[in-house]
mmCIF file of C-alpha atoms in Angstrom:
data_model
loop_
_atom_site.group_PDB
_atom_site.id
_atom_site.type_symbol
_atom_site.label_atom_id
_atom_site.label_comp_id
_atom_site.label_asym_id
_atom_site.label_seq_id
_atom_site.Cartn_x
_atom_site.Cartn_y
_atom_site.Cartn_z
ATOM 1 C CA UNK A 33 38.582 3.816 0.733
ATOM 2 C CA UNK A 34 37.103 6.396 3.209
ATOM 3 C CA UNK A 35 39.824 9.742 3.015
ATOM 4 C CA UNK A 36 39.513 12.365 5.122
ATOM 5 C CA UNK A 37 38.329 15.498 2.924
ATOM 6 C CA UNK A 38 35.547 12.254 2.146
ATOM 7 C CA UNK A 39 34.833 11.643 5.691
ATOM 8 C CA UNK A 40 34.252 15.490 6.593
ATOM 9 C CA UNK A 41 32.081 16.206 3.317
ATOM 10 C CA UNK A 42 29.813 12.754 4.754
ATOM 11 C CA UNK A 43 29.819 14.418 8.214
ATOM 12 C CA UNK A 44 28.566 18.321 6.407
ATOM 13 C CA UNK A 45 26.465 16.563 4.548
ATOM 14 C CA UNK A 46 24.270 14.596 7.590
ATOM 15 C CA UNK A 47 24.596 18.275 9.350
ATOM 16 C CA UNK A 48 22.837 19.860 6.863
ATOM 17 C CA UNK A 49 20.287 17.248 6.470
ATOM 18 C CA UNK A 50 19.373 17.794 10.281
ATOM 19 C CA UNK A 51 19.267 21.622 9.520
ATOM 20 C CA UNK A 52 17.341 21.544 6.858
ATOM 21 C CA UNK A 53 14.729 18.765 8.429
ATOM 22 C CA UNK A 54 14.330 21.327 11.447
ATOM 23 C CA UNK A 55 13.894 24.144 8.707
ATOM 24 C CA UNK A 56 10.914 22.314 6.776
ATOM 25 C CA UNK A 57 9.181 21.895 10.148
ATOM 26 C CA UNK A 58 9.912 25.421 11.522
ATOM 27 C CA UNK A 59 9.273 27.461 8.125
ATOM 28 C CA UNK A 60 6.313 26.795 5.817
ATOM 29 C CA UNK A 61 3.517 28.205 3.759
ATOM 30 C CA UNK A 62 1.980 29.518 6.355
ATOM 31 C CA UNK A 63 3.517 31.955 8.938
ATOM 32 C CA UNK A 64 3.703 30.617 12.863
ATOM 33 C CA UNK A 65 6.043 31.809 15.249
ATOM 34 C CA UNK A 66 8.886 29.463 15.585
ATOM 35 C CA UNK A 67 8.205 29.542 19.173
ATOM 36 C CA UNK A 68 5.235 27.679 19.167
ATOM 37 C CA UNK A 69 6.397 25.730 16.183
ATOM 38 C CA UNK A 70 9.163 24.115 18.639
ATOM 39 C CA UNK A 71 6.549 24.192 21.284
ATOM 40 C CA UNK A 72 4.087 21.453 19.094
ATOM 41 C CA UNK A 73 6.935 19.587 18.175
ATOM 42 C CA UNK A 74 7.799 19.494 21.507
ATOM 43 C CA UNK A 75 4.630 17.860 22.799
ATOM 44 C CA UNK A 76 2.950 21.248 23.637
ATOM 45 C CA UNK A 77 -0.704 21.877 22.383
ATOM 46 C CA UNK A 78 -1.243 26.342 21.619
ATOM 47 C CA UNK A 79 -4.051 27.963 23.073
ATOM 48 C CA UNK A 80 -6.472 29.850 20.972
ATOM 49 C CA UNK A 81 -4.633 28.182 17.654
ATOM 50 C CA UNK A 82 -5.610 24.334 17.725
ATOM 51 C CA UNK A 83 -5.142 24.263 13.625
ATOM 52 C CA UNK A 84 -1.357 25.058 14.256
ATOM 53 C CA UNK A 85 -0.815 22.047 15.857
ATOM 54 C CA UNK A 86 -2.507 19.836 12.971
ATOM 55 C CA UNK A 87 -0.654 21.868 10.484
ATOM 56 C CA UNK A 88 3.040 21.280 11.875
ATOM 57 C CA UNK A 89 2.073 17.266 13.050
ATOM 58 C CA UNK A 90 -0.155 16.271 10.117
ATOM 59 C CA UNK A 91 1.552 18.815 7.483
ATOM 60 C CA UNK A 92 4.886 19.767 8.125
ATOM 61 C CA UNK A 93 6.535 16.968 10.231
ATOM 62 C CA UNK A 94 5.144 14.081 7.118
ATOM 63 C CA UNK A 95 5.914 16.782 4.379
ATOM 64 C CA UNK A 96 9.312 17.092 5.649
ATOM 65 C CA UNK A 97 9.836 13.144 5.412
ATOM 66 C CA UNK A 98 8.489 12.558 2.192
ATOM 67 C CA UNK A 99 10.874 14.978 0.756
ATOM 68 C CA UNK A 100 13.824 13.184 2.417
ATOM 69 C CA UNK A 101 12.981 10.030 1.441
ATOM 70 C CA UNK A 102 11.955 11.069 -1.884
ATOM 71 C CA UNK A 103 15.042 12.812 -2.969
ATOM 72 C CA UNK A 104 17.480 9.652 -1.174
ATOM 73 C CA UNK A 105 15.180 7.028 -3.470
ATOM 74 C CA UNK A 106 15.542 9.486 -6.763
ATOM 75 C CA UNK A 107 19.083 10.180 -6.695
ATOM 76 C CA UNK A 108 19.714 6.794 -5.995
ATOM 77 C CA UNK A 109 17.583 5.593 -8.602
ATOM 78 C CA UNK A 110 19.678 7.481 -10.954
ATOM 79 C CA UNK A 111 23.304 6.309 -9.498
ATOM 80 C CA UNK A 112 22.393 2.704 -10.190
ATOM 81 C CA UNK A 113 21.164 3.634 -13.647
ATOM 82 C CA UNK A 114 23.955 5.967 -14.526
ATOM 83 C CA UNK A 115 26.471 2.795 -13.311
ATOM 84 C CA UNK A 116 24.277 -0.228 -14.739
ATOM 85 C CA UNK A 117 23.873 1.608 -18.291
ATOM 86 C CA UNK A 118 27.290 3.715 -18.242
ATOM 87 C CA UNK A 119 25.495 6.625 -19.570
ATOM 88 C CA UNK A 120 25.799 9.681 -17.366
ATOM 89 C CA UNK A 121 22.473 11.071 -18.768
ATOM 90 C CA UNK A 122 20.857 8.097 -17.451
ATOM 91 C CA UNK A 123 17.880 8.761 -14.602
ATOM 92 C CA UNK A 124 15.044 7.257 -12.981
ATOM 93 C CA UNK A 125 12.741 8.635 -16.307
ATOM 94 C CA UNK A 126 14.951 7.266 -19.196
ATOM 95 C CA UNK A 127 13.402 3.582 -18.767
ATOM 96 C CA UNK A 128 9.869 4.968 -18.832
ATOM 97 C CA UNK A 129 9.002 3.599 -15.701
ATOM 98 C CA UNK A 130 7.554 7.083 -14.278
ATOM 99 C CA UNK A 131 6.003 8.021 -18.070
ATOM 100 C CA UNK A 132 3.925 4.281 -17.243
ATOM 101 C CA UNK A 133 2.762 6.290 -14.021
ATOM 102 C CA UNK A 134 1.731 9.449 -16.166
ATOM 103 C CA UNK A 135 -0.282 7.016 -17.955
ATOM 104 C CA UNK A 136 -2.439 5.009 -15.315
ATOM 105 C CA UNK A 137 -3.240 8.189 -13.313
ATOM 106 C CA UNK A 138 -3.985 9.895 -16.955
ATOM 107 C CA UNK A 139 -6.675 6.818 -17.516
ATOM 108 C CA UNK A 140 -8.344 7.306 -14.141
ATOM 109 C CA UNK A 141 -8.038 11.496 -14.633
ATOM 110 C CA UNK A 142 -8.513 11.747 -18.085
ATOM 111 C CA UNK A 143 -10.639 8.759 -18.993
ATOM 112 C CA UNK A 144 -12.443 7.691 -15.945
ATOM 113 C CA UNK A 145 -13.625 11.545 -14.512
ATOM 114 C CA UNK A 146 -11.756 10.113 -10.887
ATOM 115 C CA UNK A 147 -13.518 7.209 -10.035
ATOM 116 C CA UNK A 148 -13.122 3.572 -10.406
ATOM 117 C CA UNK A 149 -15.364 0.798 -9.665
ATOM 118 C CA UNK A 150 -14.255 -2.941 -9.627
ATOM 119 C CA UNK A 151 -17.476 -4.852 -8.020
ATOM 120 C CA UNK A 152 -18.677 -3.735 -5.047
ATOM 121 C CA UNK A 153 -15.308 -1.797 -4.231
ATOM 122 C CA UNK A 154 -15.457 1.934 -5.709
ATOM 123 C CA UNK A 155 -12.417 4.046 -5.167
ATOM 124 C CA UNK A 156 -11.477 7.434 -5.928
ATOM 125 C CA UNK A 157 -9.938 10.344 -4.729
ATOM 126 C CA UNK A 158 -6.341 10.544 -3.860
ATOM 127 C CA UNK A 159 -6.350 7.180 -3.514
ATOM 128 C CA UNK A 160 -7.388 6.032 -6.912
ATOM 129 C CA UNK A 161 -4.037 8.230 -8.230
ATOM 130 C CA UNK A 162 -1.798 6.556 -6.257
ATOM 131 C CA UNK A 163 -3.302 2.537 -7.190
ATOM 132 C CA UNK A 164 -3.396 3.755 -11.123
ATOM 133 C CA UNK A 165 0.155 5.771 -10.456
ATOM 134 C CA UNK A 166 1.373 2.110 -8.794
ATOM 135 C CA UNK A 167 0.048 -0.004 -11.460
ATOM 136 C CA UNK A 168 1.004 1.821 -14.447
ATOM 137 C CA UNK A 169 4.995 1.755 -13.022
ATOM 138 C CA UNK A 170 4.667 -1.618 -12.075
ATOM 139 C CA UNK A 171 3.506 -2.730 -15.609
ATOM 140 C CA UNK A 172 6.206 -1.009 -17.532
ATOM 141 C CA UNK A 173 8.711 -2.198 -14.395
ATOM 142 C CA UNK A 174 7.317 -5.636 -15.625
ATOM 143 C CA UNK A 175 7.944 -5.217 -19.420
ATOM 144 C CA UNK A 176 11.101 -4.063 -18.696
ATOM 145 C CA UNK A 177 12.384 -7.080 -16.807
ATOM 146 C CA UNK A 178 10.861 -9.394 -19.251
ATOM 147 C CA UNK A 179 12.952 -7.356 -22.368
ATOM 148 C CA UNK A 180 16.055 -7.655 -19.899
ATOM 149 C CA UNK A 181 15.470 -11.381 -20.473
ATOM 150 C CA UNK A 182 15.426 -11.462 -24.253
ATOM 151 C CA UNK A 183 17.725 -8.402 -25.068
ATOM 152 C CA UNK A 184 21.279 -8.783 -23.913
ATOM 153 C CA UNK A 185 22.471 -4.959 -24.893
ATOM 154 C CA UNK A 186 22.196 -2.839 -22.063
ATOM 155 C CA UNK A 187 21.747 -0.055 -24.623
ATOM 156 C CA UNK A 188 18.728 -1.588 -26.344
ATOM 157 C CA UNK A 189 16.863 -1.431 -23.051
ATOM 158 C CA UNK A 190 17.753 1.593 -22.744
ATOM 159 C CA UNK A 191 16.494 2.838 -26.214
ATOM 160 C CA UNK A 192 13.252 0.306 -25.638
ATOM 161 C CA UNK A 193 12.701 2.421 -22.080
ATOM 162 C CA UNK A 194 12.951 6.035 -24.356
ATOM 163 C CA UNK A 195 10.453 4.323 -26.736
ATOM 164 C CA UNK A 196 8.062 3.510 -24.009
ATOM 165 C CA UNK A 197 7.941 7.327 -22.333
ATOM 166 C CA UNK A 198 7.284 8.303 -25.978
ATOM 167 C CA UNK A 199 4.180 5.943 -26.803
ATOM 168 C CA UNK A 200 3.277 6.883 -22.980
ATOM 169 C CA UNK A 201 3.476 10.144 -24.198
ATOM 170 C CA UNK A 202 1.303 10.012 -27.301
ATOM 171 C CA UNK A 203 -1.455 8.212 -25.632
ATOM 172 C CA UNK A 204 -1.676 10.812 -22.799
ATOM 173 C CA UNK A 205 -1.805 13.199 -25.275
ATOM 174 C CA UNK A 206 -4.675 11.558 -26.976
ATOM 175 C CA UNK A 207 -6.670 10.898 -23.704
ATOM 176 C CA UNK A 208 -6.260 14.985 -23.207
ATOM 177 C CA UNK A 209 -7.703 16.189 -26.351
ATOM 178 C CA UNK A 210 -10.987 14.203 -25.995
ATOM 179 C CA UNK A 211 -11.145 14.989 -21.825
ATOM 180 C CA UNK A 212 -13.329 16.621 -19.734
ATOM 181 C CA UNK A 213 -11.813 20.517 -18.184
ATOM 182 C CA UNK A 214 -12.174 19.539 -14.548
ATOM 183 C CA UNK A 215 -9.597 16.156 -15.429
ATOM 184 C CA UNK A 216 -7.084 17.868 -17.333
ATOM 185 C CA UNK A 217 -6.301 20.577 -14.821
ATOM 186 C CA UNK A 218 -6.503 17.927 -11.908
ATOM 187 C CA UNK A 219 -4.041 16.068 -14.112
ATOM 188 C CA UNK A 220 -1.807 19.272 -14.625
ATOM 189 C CA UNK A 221 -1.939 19.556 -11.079
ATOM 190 C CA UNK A 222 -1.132 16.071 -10.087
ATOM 191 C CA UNK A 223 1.611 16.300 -12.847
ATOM 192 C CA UNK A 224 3.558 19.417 -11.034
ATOM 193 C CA UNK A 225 4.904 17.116 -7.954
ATOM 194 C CA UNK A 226 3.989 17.493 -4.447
ATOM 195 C CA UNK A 227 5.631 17.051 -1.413
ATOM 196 C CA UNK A 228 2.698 17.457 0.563
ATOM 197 C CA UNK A 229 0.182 14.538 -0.817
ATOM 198 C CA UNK A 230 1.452 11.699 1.690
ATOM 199 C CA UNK A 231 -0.512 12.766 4.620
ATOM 200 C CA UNK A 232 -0.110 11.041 8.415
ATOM 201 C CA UNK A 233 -2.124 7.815 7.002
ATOM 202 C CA UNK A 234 0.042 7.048 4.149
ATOM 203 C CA UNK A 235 3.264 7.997 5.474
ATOM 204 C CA UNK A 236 3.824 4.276 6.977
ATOM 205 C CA UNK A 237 3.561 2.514 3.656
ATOM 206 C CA UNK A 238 5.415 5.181 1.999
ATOM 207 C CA UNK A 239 8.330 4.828 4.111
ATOM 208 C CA UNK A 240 8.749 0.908 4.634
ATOM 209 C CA UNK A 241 8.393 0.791 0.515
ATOM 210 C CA UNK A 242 11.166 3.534 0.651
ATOM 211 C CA UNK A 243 13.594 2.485 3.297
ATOM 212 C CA UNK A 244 13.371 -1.415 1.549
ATOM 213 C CA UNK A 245 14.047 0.027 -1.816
ATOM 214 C CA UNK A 246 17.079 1.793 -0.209
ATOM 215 C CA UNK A 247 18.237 -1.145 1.741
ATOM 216 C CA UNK A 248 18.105 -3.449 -1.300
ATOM 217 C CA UNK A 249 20.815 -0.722 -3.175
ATOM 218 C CA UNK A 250 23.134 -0.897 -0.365
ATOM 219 C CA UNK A 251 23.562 -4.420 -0.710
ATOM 220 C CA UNK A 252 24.300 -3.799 -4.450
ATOM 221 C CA UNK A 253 27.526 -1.953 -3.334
ATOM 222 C CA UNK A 254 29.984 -4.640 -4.116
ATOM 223 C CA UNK A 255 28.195 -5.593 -7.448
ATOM 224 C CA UNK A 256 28.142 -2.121 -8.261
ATOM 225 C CA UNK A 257 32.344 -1.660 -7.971
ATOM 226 C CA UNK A 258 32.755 -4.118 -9.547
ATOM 227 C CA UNK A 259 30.489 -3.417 -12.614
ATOM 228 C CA UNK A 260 32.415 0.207 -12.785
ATOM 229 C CA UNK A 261 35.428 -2.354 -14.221
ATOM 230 C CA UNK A 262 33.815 -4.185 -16.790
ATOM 231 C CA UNK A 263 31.039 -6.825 -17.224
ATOM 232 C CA UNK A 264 34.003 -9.401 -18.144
ATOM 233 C CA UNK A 265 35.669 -8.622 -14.902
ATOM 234 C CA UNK A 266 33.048 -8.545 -12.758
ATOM 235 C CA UNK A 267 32.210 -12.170 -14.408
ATOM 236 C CA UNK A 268 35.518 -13.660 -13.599
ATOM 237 C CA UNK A 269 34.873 -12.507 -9.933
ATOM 238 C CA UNK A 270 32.141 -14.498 -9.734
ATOM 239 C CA UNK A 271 29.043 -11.756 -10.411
ATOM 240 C CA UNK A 272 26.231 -12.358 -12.142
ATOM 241 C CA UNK A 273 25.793 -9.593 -14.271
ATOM 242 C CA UNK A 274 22.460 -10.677 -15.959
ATOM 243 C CA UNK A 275 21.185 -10.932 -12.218
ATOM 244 C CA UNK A 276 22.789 -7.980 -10.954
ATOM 245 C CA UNK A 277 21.118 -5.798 -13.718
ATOM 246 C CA UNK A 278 17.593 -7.065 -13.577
ATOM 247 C CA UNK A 279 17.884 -6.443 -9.457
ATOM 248 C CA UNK A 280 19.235 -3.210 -10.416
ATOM 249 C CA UNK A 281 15.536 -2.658 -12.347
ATOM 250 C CA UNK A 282 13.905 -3.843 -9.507
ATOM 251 C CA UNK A 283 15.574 -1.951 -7.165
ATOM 252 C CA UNK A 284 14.964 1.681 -9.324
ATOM 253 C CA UNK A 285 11.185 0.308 -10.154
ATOM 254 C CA UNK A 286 9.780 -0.025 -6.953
ATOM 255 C CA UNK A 287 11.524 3.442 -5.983
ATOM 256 C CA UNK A 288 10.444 4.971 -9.097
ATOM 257 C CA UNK A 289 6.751 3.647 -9.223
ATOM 258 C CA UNK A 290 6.785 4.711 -5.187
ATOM 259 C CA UNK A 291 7.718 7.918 -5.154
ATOM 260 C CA UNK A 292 6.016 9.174 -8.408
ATOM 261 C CA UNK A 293 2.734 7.525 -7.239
ATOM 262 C CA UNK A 294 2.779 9.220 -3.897
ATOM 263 C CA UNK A 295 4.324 12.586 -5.093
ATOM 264 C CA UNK A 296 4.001 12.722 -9.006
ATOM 265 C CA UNK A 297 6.767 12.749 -11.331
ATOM 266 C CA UNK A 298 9.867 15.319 -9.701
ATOM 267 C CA UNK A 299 12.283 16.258 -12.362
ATOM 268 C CA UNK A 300 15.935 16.573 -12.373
ATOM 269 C CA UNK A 301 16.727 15.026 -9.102
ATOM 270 C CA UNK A 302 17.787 11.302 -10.123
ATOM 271 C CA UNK A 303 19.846 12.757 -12.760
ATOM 272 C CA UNK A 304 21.509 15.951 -11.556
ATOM 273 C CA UNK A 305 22.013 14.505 -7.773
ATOM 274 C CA UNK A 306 24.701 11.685 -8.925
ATOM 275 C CA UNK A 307 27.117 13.789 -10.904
ATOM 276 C CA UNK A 308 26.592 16.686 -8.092
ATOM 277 C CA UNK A 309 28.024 14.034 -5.731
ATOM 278 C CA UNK A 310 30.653 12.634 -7.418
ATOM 279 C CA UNK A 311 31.674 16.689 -8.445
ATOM 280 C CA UNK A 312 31.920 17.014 -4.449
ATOM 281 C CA UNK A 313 33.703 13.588 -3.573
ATOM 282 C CA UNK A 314 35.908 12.865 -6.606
ATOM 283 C CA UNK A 315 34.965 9.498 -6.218
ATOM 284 C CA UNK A 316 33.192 6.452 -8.239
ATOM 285 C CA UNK A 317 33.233 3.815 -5.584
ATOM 286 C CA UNK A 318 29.481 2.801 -4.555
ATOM 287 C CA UNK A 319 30.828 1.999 -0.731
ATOM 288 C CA UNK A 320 30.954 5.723 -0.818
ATOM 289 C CA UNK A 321 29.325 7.014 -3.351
ATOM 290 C CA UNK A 322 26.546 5.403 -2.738
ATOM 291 C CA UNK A 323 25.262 6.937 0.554
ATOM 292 C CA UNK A 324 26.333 10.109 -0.101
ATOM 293 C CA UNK A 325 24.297 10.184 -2.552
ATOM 294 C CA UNK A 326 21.369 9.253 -0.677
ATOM 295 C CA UNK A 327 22.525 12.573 1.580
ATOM 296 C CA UNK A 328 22.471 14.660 -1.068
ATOM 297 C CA UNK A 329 19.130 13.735 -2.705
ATOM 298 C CA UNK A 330 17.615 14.030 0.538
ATOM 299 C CA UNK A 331 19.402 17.572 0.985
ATOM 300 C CA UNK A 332 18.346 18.627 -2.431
ATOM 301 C CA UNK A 333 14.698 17.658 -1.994
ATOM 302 C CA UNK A 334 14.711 19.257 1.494
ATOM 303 C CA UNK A 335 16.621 23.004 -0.053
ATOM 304 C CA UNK A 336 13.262 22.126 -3.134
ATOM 305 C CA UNK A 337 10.650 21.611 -0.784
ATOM 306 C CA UNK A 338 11.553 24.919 1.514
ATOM 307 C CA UNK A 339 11.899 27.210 -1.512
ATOM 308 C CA UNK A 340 8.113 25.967 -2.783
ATOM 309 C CA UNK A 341 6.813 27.356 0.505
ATOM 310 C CA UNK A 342 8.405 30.708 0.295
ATOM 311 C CA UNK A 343 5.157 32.735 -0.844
ATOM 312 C CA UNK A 344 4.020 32.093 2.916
ATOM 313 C CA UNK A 345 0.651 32.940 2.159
ATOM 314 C CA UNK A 346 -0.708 29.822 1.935
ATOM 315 C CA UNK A 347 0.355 28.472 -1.705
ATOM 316 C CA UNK A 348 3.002 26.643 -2.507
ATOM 317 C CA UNK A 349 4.942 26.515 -5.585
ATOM 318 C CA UNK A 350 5.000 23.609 -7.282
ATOM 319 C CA UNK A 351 8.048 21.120 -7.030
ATOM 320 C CA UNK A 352 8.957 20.433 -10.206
ATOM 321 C CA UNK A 353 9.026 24.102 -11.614
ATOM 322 C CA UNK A 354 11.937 24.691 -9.133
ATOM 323 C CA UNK A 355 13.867 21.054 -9.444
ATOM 324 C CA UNK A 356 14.885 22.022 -12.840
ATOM 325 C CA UNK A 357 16.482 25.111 -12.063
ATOM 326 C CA UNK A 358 18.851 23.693 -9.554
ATOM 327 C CA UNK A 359 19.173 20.255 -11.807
ATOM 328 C CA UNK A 360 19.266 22.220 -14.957
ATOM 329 C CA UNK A 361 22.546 24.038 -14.967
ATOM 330 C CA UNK A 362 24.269 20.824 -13.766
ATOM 331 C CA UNK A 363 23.992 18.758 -16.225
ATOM 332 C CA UNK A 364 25.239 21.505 -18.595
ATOM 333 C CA UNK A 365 28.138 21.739 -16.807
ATOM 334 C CA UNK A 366 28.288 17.324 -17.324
ATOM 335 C CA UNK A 367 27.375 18.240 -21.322
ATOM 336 C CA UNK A 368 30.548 20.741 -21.781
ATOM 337 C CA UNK A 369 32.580 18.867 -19.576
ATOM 338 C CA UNK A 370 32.655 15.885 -21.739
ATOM 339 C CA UNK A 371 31.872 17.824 -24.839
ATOM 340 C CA UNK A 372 36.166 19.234 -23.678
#
């Protein structure tokens, strides 16, 4: 049931998201006058200073987006996790499904010097990352749905997903000690999250993959409630549980595998966003839980993705060193909270 103090936190929270959106296209690692920022957003073209224009319409405006979206998918990614596994340390990583990301892009980095070739087709580049990123998420998205089948303990998958990240994890760590320099930094790199790698070209795939993954969890509300009562309840109101949960994978897969493809693996947001949420609505019911949520992911990425351009010299810090600093001391607070 929507309250009041609920309604007016919903309505502060799409304000902010509309001032920080304008503040990611205004501000950024570069200094321009906010004049003529508004004035290319506008429509406008600047005289004497054509690469501001390409810098706020092909940097900015899609850099701006892709953190919105990307923070909505993660923190919602870790709602349906935290309420399918009821295990408040439950995220978008637990199940693996980024670590099998880490791993396809660490094969083309690591193993392949960057290039691919399959026939007459060669790819490489940014694009190659984001296929191998795709395909390595998808495969462990796959495994996972296929152990959903034959293991009926939600906490076995859960301990099969922390097994995966760690074999992940070895074999990285075995293509690194026999790679070239020039592919372990460019992993490093790629490893650090970025904001800023969906360009104009990608952005339209990005989003529809986005905004469906999105959609799909908003029809999982009612399942969702219901599932916050018991798997034996929500069976005797007619759910399919067994259903519900392998949507529920589907549904945090293709966000996962999208968003750590296209931006790398961000820390801290799928877990830390949830818990922040239900601290500020005192709620556990998806119908509003659910979107707020989404709100503030997309604030939290937004507030991440404006600090990482504050050196305004033309760097930018990388994502995921500053994630875990606003991610970190939340989840302490979740630790000593039920530790009481």
């Amino acid at each position: 049931m929507m309250t009041k103090k609920n309604f007016m936190l919903l309505s502060l929270l799409i304000a902010m998201l509309l001032l920080l959106a304008i503040s990611n296209v205004l501000w950024g690692s570069l200094s321009i006058p906010v004049s003529e920022v508004w004035h290319i957003v506008c429509g406008g073209e600047t005289e004497g200073h054509p690469a501001w224009s390409i810098i706020v319409r092909q940097g900015r405006i899609p850099q701006m987006l892709t953190a919105l979206l990307t923070g909505s998918a993660l923190g919602t990614c870790g709602l349906l996790l935290q309420t399918a596994f009821r295990n408040p340390l439950a995220g978008p990583s637990i199940l693996g499904i980024d670590s099998g990301a880490n791993l396809g892009v660490a094969c083309v980095l690591l193993l392949l010097g960057g290039t691919a070739s399959v026939g007459n087709l060669t790819l490489g580049g940014h694009l190659l990352v984001i296929v191998a990123a795709m395909a390595g998420s998808l495969f462990v998205m796959a495994l996972l749905m296929v152990l959903s089948r034959l293991l009926h303990n939600q906490v076995m998958l859960l301990i099969t997903g922390v097994i995966i990240s760690y074999v992940t994890g070895s074999i990285i760590q075995l293509l690194n000690f026999s790679a070239t320099e020039q592919g372990v930094h460019s992993f490093v790199i790629w490893g650090m999250g970025n904001f800023a790698s969906v360009g104009v070209e990608r952005l339209p795939v990005f989003c529809t993959l986005l905004c469906s993954g999105l959609l799909l969890a908003l029809l999982l509300v009612k399942p969702l409630d219901a599932l916050l009562l018991g798997d034996r309840y929500a069976e005797n109101l007619g759910i399919k549980t067994r259903q519900v949960q392998q949507m529920l994978l589907l549904v945090t897969g293709l966000l996962t595998a999208t968003t750590t493809a296209f931006c790398g693996p961000i820390a801290f947001i799928g877990l830390a966003v949830p818990h922040l949420t239900r601290l500020m609505l005192g709620t556990s019911w998806h119908s509003i839980l659910l979107p707020a949520t989404m709100l503030v992911g997309a604030n939290l990425a937004l507030i991440c993705n404006l600090l990482s351009t504050m050196p305004h010299d033309g760097s930018i810090i990388p994502v995921s060193v500053i994630t875990p600093l606003i991610g970190a001391p939340v989840i302490l607070h979740i630790i000593f909270k039920q530790h009481k």
